[in-house]
Short mmCIF file of N, CA and C and ligand atoms in Angstrom, two decimals:
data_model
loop_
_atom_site.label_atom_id
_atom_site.label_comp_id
_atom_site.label_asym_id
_atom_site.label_seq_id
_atom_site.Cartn_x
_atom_site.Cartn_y
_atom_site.Cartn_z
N UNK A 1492 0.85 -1.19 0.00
CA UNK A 1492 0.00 0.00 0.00
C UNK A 1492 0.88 1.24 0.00
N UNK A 1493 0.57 2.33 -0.50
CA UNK A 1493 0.95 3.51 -0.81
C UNK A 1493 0.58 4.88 -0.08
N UNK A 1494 0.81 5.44 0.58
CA UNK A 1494 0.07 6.95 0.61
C UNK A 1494 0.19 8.11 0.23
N UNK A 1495 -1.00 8.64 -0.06
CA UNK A 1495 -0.66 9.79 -0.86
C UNK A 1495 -1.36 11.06 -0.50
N UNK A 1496 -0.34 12.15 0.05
CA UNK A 1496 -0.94 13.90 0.11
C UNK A 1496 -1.10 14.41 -0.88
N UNK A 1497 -2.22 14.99 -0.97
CA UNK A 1497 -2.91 16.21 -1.66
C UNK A 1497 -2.15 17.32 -1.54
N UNK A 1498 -1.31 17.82 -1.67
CA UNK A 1498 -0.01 18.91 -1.79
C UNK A 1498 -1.60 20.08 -1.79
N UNK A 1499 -2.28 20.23 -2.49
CA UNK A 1499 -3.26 21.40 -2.43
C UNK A 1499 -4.06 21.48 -1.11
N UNK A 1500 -4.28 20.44 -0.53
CA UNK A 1500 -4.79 20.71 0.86
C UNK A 1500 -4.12 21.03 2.18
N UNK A 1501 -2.70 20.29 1.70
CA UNK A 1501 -1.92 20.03 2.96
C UNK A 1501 -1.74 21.40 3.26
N UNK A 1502 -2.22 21.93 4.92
CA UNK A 1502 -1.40 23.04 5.29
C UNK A 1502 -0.07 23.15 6.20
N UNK A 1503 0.73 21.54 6.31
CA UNK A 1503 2.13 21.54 6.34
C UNK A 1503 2.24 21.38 8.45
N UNK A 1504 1.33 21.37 8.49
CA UNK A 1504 1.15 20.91 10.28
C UNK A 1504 1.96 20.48 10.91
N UNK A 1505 2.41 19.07 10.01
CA UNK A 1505 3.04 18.42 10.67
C UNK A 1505 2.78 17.28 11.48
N UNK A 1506 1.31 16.84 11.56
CA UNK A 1506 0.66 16.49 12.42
C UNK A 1506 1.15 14.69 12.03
N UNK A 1507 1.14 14.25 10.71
CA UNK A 1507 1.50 13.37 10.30
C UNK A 1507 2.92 12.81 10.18
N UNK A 1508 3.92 13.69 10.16
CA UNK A 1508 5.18 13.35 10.25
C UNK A 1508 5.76 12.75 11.94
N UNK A 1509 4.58 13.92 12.33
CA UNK A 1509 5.12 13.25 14.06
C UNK A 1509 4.61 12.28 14.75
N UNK A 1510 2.98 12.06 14.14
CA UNK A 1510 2.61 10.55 14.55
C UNK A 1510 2.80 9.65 14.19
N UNK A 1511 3.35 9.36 12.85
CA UNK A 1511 3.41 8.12 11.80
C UNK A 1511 4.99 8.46 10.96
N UNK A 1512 5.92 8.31 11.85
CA UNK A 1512 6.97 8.72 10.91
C UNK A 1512 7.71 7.85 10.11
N UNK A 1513 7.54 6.91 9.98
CA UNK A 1513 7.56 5.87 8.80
C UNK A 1513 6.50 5.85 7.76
N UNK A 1514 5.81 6.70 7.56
CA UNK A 1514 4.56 6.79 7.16
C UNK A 1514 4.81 8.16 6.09
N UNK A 1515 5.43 9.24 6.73
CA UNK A 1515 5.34 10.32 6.33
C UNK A 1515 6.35 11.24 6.03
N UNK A 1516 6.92 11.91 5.67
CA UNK A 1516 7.93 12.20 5.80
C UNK A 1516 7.58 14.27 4.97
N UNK A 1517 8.32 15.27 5.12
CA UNK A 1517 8.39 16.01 4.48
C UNK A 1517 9.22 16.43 3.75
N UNK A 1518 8.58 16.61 1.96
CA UNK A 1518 9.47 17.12 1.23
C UNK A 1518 9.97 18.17 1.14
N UNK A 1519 10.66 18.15 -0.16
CA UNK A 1519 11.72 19.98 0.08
C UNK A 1519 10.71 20.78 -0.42
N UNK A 1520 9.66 20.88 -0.58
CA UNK A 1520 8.62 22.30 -0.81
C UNK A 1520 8.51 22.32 0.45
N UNK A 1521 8.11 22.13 1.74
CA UNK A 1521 7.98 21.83 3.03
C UNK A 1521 6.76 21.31 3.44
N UNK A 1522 5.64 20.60 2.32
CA UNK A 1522 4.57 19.75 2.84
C UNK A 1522 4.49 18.33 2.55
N UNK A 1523 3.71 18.05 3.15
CA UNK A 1523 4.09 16.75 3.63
C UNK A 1523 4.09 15.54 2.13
N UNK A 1524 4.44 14.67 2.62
CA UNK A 1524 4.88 13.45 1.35
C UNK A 1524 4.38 12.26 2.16
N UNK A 1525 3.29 11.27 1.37
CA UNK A 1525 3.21 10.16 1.98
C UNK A 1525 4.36 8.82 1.62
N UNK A 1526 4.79 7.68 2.31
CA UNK A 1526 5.81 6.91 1.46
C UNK A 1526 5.19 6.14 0.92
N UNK A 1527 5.56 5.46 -0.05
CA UNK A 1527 5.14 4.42 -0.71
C UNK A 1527 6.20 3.20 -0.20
N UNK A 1528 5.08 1.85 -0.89
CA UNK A 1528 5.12 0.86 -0.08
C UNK A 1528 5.44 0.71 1.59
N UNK A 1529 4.50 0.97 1.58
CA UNK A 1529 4.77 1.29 3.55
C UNK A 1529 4.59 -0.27 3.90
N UNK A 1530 5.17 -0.60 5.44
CA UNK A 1530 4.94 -1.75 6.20
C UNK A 1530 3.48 -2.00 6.50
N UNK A 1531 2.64 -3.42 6.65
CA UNK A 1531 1.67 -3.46 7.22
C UNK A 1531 1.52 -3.47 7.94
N UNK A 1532 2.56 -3.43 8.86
CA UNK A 1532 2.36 -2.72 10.36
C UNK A 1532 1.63 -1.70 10.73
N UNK A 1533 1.92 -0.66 10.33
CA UNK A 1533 1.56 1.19 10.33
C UNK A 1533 0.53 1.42 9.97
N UNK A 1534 -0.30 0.43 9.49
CA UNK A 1534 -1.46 0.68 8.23
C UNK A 1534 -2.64 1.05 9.43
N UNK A 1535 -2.68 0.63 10.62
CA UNK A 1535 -3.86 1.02 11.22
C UNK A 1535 -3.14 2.27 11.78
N UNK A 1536 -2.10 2.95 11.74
CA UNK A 1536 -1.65 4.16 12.42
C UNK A 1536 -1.89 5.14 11.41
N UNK A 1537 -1.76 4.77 9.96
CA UNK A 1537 -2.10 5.41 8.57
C UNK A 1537 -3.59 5.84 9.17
N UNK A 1538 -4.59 5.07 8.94
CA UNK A 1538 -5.53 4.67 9.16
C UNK A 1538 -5.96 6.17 9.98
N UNK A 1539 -5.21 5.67 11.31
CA UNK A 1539 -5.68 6.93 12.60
C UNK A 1539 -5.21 8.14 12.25
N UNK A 1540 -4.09 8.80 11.42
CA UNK A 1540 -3.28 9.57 10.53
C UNK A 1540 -4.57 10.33 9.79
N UNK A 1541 -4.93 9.46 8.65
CA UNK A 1541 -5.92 10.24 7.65
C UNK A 1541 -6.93 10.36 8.62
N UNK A 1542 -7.81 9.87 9.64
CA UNK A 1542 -9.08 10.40 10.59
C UNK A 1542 -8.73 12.11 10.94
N UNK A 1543 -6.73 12.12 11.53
CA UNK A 1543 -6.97 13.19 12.05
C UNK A 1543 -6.14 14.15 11.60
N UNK A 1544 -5.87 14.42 10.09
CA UNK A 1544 -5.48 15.06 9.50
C UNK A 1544 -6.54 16.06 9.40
N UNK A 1545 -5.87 17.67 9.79
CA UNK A 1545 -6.96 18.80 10.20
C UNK A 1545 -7.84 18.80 8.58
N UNK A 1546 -7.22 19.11 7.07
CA UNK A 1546 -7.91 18.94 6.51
C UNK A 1546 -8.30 17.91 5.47
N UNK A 1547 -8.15 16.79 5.68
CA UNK A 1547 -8.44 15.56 4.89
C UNK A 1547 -7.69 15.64 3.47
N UNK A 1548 -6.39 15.54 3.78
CA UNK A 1548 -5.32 16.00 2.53
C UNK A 1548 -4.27 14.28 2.38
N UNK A 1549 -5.01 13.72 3.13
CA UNK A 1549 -4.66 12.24 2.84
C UNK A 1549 -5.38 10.80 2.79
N UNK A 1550 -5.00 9.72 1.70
CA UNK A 1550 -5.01 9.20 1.25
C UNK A 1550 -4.36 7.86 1.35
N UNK A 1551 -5.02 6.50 1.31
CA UNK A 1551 -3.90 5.53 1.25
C UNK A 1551 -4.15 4.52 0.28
N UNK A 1552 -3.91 4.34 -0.86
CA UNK A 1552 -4.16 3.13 -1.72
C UNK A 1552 -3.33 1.72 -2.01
S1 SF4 B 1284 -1.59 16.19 8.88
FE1 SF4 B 1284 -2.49 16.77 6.90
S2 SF4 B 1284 -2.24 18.99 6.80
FE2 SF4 B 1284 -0.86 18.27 8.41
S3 SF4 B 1284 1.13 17.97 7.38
FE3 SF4 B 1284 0.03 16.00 7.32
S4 SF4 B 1284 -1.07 15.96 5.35
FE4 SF4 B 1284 -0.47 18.10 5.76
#
């Protein structure tokens, strides 16, 4: 599985890099980047990640 930010929604919080940091990471524009092929471990922390992302700027396929 993959995840993926909406670069147009993200307002760069941070909120995701610090709960899920195998998960997330930020690029050099300074918003956020989801990783691809992530562990199935994380997937229910993904999971809790996109619930509480302030504006629903993520994604996991
Ligand atoms: S939690 Fe949402 S708005 Fe905040 S950095 Fe992550 S993707 Fe962007």
């Amino acid at each position: 599985m993959s995840i993926y930010v909406d670069k147009d929604k993200c307002v760069a919080c941070g909120m995701c890099v610090d709960a899920c940091p195998l998960g997330f990471h930020f690029g050099s524009d300074g918003f956020a980047e989801g990783n691809l092929e992530i562990p199935q471990d994380i997937v229910d922390d993904v999971w809790q990640t996109i619930e509480d992302c302030p504006v629903g700027a993520i994604c996991l396929k």
